[in-house]
Tab-separated table of C-alpha atoms and ligand atoms in Angstrom:
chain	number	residue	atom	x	y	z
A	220	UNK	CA	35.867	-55.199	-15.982
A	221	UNK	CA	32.497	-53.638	-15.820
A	222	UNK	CA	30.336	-53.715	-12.419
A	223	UNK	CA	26.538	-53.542	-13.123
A	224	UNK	CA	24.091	-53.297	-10.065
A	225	UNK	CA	20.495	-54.830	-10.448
A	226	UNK	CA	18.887	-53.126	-7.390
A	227	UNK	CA	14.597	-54.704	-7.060
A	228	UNK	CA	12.324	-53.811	-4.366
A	229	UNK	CA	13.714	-56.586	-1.854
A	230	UNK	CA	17.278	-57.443	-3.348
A	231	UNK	CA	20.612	-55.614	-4.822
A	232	UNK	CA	22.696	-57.939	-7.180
A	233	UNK	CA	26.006	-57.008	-8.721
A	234	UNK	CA	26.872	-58.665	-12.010
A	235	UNK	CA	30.816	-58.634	-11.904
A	236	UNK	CA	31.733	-58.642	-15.303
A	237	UNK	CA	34.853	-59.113	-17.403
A	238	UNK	CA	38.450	-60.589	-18.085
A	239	UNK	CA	39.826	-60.692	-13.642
A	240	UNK	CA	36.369	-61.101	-12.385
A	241	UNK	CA	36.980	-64.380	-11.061
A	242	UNK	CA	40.378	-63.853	-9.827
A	243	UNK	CA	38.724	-60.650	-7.877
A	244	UNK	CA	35.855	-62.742	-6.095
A	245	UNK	CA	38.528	-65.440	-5.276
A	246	UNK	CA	40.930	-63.138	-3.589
A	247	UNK	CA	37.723	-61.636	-1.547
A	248	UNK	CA	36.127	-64.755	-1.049
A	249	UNK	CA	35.794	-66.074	2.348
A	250	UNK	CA	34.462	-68.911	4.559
A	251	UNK	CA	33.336	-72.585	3.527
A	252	UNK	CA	30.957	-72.732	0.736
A	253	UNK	CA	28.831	-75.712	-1.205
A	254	UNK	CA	29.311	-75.563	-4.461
A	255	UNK	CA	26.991	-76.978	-7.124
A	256	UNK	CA	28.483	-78.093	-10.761
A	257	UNK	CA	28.326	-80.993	-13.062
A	258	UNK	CA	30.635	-83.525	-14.152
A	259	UNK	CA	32.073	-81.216	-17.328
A	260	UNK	CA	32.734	-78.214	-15.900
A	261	UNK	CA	34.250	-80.883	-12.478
A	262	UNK	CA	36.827	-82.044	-14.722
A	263	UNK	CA	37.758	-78.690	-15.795
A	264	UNK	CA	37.624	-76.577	-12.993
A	265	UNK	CA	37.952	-79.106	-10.195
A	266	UNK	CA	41.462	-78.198	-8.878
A	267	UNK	CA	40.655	-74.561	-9.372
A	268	UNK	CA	37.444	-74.835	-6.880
A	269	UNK	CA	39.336	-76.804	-4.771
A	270	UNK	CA	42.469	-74.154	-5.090
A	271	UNK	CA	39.899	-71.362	-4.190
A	272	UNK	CA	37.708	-72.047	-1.884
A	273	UNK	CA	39.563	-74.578	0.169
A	274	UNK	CA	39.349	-78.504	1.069
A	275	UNK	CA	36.549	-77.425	3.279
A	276	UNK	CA	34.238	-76.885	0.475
A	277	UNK	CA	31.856	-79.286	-0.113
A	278	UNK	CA	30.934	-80.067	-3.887
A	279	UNK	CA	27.570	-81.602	-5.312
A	280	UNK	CA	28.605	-82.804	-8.636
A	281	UNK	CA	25.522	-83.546	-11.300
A	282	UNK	CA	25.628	-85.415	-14.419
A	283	UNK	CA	26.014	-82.805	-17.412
A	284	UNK	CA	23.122	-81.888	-19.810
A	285	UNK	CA	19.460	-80.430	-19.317
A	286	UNK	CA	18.473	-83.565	-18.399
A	287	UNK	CA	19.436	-83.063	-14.480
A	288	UNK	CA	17.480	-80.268	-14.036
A	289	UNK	CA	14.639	-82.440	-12.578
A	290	UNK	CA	13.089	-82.571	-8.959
A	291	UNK	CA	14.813	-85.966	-8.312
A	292	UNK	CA	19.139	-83.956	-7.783
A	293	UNK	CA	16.677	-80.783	-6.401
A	294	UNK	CA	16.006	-83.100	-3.598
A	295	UNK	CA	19.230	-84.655	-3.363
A	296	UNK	CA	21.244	-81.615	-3.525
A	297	UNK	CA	18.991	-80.113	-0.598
A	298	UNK	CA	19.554	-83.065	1.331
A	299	UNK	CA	23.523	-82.736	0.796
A	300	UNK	CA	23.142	-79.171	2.181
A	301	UNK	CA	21.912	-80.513	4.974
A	302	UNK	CA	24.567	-83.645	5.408
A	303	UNK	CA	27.063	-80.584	5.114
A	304	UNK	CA	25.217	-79.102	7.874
A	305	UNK	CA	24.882	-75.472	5.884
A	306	UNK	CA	23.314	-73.022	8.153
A	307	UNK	CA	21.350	-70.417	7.797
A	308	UNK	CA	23.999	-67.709	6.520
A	309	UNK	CA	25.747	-70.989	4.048
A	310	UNK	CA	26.709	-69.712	0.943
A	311	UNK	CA	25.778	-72.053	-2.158
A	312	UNK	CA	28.317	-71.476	-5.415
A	313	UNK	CA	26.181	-72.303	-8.813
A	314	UNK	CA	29.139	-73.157	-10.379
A	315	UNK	CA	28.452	-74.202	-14.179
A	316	UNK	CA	25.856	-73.090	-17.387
A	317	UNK	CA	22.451	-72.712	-16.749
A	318	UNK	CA	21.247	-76.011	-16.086
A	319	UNK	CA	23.570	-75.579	-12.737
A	320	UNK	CA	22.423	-72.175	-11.962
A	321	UNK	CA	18.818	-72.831	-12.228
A	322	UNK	CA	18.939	-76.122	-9.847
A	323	UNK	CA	21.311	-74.467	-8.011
A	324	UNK	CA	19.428	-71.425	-7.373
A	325	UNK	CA	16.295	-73.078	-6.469
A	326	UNK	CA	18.372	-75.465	-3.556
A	327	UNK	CA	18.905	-72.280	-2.316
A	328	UNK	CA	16.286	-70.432	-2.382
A	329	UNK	CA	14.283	-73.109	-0.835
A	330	UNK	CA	17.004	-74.736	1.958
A	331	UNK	CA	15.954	-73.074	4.993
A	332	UNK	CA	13.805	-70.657	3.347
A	333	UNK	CA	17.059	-69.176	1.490
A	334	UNK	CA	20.308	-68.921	1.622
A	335	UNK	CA	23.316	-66.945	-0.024
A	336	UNK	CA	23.627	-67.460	-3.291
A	337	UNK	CA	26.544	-66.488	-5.822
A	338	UNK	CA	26.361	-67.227	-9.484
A	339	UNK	CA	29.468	-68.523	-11.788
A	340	UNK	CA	28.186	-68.800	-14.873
A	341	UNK	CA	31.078	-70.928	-16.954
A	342	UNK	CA	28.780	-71.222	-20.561
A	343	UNK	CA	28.459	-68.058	-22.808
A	344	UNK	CA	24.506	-69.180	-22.559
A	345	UNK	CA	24.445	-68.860	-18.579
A	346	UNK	CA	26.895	-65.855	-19.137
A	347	UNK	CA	24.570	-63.359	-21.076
A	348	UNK	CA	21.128	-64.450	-20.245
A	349	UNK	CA	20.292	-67.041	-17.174
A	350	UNK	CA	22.804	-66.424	-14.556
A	351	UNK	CA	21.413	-62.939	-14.287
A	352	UNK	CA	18.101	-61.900	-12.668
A	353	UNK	CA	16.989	-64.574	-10.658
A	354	UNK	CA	15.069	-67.064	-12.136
A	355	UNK	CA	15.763	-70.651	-10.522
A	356	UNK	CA	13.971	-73.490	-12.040
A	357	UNK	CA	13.435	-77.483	-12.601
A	358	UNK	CA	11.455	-79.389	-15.134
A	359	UNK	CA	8.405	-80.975	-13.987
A	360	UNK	CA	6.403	-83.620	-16.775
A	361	UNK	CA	6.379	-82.237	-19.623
A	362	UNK	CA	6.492	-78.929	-18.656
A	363	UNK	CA	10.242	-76.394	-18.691
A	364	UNK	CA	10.895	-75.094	-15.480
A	365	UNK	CA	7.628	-75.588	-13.550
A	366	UNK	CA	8.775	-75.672	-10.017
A	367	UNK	CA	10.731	-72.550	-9.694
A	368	UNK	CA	11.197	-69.315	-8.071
A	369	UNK	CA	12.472	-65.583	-7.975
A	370	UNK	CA	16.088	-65.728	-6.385
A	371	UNK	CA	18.354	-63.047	-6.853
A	372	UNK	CA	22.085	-64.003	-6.562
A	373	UNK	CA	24.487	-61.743	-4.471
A	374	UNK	CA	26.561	-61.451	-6.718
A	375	UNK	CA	27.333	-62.824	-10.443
A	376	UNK	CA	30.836	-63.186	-11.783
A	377	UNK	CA	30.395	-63.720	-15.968
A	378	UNK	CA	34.447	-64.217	-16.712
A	379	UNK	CA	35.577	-64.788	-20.261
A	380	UNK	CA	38.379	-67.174	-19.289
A	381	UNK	CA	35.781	-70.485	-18.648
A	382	UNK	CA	34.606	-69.683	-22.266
A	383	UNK	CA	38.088	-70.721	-23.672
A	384	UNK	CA	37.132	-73.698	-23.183
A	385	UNK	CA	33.913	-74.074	-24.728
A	386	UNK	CA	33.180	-76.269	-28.010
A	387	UNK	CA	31.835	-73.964	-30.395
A	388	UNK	CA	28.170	-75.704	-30.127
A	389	UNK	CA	28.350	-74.378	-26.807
A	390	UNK	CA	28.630	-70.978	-27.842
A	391	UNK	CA	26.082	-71.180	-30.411
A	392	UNK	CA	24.199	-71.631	-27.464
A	393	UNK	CA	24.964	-68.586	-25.883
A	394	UNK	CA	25.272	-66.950	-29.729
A	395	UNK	CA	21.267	-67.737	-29.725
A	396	UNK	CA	20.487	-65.294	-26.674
A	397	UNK	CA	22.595	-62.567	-27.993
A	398	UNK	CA	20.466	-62.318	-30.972
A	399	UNK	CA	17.460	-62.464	-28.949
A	400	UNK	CA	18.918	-59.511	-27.201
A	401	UNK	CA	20.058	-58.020	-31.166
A	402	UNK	CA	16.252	-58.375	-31.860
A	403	UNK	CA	15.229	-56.439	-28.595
A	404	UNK	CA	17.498	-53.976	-28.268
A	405	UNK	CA	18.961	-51.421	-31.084
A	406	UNK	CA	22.237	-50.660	-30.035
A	407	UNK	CA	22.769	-54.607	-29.989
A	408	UNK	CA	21.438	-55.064	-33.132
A	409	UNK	CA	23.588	-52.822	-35.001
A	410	UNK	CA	26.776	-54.189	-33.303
A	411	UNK	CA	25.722	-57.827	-34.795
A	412	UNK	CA	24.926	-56.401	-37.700
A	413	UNK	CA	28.705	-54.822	-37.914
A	414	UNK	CA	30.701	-57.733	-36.674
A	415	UNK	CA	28.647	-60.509	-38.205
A	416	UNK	CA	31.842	-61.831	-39.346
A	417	UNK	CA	33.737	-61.489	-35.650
A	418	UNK	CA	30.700	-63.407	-33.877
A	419	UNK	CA	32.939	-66.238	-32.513
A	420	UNK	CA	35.982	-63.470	-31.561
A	421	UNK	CA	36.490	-63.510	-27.997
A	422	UNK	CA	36.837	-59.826	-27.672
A	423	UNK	CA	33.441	-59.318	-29.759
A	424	UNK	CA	31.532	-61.951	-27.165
A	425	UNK	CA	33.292	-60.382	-23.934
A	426	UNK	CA	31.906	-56.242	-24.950
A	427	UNK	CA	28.351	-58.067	-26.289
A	428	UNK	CA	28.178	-59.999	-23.298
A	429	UNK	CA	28.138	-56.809	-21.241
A	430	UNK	CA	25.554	-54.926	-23.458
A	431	UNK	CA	23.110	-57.790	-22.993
A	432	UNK	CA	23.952	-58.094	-19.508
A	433	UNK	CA	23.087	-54.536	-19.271
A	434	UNK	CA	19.995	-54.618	-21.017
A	435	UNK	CA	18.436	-57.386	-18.635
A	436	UNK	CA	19.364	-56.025	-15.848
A	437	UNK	CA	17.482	-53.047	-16.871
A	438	UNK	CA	14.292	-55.576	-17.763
A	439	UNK	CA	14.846	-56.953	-14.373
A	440	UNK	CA	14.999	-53.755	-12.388
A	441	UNK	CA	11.705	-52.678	-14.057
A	442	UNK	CA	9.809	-56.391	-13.693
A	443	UNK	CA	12.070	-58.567	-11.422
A	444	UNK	CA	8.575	-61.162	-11.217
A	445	UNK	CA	7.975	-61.134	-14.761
A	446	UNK	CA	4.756	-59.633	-13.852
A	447	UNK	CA	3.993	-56.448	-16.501
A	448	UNK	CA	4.674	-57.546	-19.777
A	449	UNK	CA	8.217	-55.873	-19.884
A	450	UNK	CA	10.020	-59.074	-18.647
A	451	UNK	CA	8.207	-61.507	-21.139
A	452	UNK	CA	9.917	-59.961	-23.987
A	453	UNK	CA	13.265	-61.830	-22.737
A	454	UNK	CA	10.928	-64.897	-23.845
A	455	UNK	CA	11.392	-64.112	-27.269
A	456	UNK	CA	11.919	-67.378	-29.716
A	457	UNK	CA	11.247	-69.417	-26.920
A	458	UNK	CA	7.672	-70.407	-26.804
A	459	UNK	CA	8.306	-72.494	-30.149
A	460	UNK	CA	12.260	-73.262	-29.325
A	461	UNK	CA	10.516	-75.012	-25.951
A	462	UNK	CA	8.247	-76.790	-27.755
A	463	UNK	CA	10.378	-78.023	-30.317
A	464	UNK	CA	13.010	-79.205	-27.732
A	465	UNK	CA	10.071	-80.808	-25.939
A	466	UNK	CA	9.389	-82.567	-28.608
A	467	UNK	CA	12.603	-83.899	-30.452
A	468	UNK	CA	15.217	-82.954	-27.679
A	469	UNK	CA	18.651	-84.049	-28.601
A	470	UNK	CA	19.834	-80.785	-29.048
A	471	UNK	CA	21.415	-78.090	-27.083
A	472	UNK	CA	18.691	-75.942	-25.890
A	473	UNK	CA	20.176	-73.086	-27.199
A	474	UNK	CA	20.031	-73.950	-30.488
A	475	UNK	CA	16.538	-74.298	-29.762
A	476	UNK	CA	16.243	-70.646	-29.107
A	477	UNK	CA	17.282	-69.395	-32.219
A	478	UNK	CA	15.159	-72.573	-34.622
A	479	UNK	CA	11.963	-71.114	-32.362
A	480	UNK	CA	12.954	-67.007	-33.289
A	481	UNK	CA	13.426	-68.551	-37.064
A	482	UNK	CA	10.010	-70.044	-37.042
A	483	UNK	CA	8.110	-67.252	-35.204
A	484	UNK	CA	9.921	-64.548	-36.977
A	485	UNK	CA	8.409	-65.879	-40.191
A	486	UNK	CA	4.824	-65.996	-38.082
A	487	UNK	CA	5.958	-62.470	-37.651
A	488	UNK	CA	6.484	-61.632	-41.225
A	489	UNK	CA	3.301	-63.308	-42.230
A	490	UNK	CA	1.012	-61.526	-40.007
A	491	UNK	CA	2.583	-58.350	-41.096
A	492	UNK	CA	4.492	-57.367	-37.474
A	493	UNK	CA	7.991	-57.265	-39.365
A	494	UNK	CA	9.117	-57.282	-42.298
A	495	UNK	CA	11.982	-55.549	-44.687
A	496	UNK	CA	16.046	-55.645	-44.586
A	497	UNK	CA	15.149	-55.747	-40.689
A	498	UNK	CA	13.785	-59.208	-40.481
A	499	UNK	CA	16.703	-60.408	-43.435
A	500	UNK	CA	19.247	-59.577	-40.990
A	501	UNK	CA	18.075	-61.461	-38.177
A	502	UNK	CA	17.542	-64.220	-40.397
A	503	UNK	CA	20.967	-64.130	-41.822
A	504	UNK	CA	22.935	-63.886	-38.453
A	505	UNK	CA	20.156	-67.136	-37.406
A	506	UNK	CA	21.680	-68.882	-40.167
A	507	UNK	CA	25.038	-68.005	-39.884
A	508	UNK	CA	24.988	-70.103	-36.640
A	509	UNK	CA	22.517	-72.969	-36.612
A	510	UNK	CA	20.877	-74.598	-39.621
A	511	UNK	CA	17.499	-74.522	-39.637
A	512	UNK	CA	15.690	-77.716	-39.939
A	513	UNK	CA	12.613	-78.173	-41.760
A	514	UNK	CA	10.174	-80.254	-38.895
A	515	UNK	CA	8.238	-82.914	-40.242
A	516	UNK	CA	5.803	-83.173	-37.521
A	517	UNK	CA	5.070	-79.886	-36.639
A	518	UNK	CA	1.563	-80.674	-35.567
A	519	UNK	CA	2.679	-82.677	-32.666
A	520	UNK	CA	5.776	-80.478	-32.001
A	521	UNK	CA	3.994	-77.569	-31.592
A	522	UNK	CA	0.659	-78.272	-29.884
A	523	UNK	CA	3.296	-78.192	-26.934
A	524	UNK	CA	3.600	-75.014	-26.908
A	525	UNK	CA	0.200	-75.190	-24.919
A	526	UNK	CA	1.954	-76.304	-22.131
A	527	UNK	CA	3.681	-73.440	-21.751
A	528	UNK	CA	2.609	-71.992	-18.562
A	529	UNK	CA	2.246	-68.194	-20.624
A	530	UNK	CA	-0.603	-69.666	-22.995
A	531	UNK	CA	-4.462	-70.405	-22.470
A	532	UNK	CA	-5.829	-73.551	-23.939
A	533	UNK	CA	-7.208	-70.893	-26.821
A	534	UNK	CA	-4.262	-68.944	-28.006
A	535	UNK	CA	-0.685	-69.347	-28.183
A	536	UNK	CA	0.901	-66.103	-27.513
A	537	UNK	CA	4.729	-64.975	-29.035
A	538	UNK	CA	6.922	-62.412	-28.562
A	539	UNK	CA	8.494	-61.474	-31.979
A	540	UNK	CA	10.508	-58.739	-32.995
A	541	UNK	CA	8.721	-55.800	-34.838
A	542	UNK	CA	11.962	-53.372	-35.482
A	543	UNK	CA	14.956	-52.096	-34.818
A	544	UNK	CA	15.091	-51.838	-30.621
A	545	UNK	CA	11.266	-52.826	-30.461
A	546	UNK	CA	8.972	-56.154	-30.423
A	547	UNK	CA	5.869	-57.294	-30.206
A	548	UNK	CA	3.516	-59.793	-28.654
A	549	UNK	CA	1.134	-61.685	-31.020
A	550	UNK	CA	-1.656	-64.002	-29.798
A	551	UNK	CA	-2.427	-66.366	-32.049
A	552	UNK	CA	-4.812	-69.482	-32.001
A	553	UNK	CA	-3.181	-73.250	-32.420
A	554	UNK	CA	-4.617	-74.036	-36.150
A	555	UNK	CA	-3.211	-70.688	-37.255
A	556	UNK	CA	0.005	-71.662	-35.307
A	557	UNK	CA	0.149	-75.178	-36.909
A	558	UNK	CA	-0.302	-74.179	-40.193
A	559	UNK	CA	2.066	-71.253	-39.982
A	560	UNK	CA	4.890	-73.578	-38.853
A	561	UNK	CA	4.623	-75.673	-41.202
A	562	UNK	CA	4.331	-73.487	-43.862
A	563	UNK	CA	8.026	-72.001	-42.650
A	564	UNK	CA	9.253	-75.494	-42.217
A	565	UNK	CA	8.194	-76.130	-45.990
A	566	UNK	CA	10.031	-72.573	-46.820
A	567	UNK	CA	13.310	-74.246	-45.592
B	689	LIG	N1	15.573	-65.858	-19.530
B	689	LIG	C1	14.422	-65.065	-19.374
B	689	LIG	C2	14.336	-64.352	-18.061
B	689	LIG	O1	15.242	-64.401	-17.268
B	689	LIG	O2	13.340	-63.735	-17.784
């Protein structure tokens, strides 16, 4: 089990990770909580909340998929915070993947002007990338997290043994931030590049899980507000991935992430940022998890990207890998952007 400590100007996290991290917190835990999950991980996990943390905890149950990230359960799960009568020291339990921590983590950031907050991050997704560093969100319109705020968690606990039992789309999904992290971080990279065949082995994802862990917390220490440039680079393959799941939805947005690092590495590769046996292996370990569809209407797709609250109305601007442990950001204006997309998708 590895303990890492993300200490920011006003908060200190600890990101408990490892096989025994959640039998740990349990055997510490105390006091009545409200706990936030969704009808999956419910029907898993159910008796083992309830086993935990008592018949006294109360339990806000959502439907399951990104769809309940919306302002409409953000109100309603404040308001059952407040039937439960949580006071001002409560403690809310995100218990789920990373649709639960975000609306989770913005209930309590905003209930009473905060409260206690611990993350249990149950997807590989939530595990490695948005359980850690504090950003709580919902969808507003058309636009990805738009009502959202910086919350840091007391404490984290990423376990391995809620990934057991994960489909494997699931951890595709979580699969598709570890290669962001491969394409932003060396020492990453070459361990993907080494195990490419163990990518699904749990001992591989529990030691990978911890590097990338490691390497946002570091990208959180040094920007916690996502204010100087070093915490956009975590938005790498995202800017297109959103826009693309904006637009056709229906998949996991996961999935997402790595079809938007496919699309804007070859942006990359075109402008001349990347190139070589560096950008082949990314693309190789993209494919070797999601296949890559070829977008018929990118135009319409991927004007959405200007919704994205990073861009201006002129430019659309990407992070993209450059090399090994390094990447870039590219601005870019929308025809360019259009007609680079769709000369990928016609690539595929
Ligand atoms: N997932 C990107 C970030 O936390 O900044």
């Amino acid at each position: 089990m590895t303990d890492i400590k993300i200490k920011t100007a006003s908060s200190e996290s600890v990101v408990h990770c490892g096989a025994g991290a959640f039998e740990k917190y349990a055997k510490k835990h105390k006091g009545r909580v409200f706990i936030v999950t969704d009808k999956n991980v419910y029907s898993l996990y159910g008796n083992l909340m309830r086993e935990t943390f008592g018949s006294e905890a109360v339990i806000k149950v959502l439907p399951a998929g990104e769809k309940s990230k919306n302002s409409r359960n953000l109100l309603s799960i404040i308001g059952a915070m407040a039937e439960a009568g949580v006071k001002r020291n409560g403690l809310v339990i995100a218990f789920g993947g990373g649709v639960v921590g975000d609306i989770a983590g913005l209930s309590a950031s905003l209930y009473m002007r905060g409260v206690r907050l611990v993350q249990i991050p149950t997807t590989l997704l939530s595990q490695v990338d948005s359980s850690v560093g504090g950003k709580t969100a919902v969808d507003f319109g058309k636009i990805k997290n738009l009502i959202g705020t910086f919350y840091q968690p007391e404490e984290v606990i990423a376990d391995p043994m809620f990934l057991d039992t994960l489909p494997k789309r699931e951890l595709n999904c979580g699969l598709g931030e570890i290669i962001k992290y491969g394409a932003l971080d060396g020492e990453i990279y070459e361990k993907l590049c080494k195990n490419k065949d163990r990518l699904y082995d749990c001992g591989f994802l529990g030691g990978i899980t911890a590097d990338c862990i490691r390497h946002k917390a570091d990208v959180v220490r040094r920007d916690e507000h996502d204010l100087n440039g070093i915490r956009k680079t975590l938005n790498l393959g995202h800017t297109t991935g959103h826009a693309f799941e904006l637009y056709y939805g229906r998949r996991p947005h996961g999935e997402y992430v790595l079809i938007g690092m496919y699309y804007e590495l070859y942006i990359a590769k075109r402008k001349g940022v990347c190139g070589g046996e560096y950008s082949d292996n990314l693309i190789s370990l993209i494919k070797k998890i999601v296949k890559v569809p070829a977008y018929a209407d990118i135009e319409n797709s991927a004007v959405l990207a200007k919704h994205d609250k990073k861009n201006s109305d002129e430019n659309i601007s990407l992070v993209v890998p450059q090399s090994e442990g390094k990447s870039a950001e590219i601005f870019i204006g929308l025809d360019e952007y259009i007609r680079l997309l769709n000369e990928c998708g016609r690539s595929l």
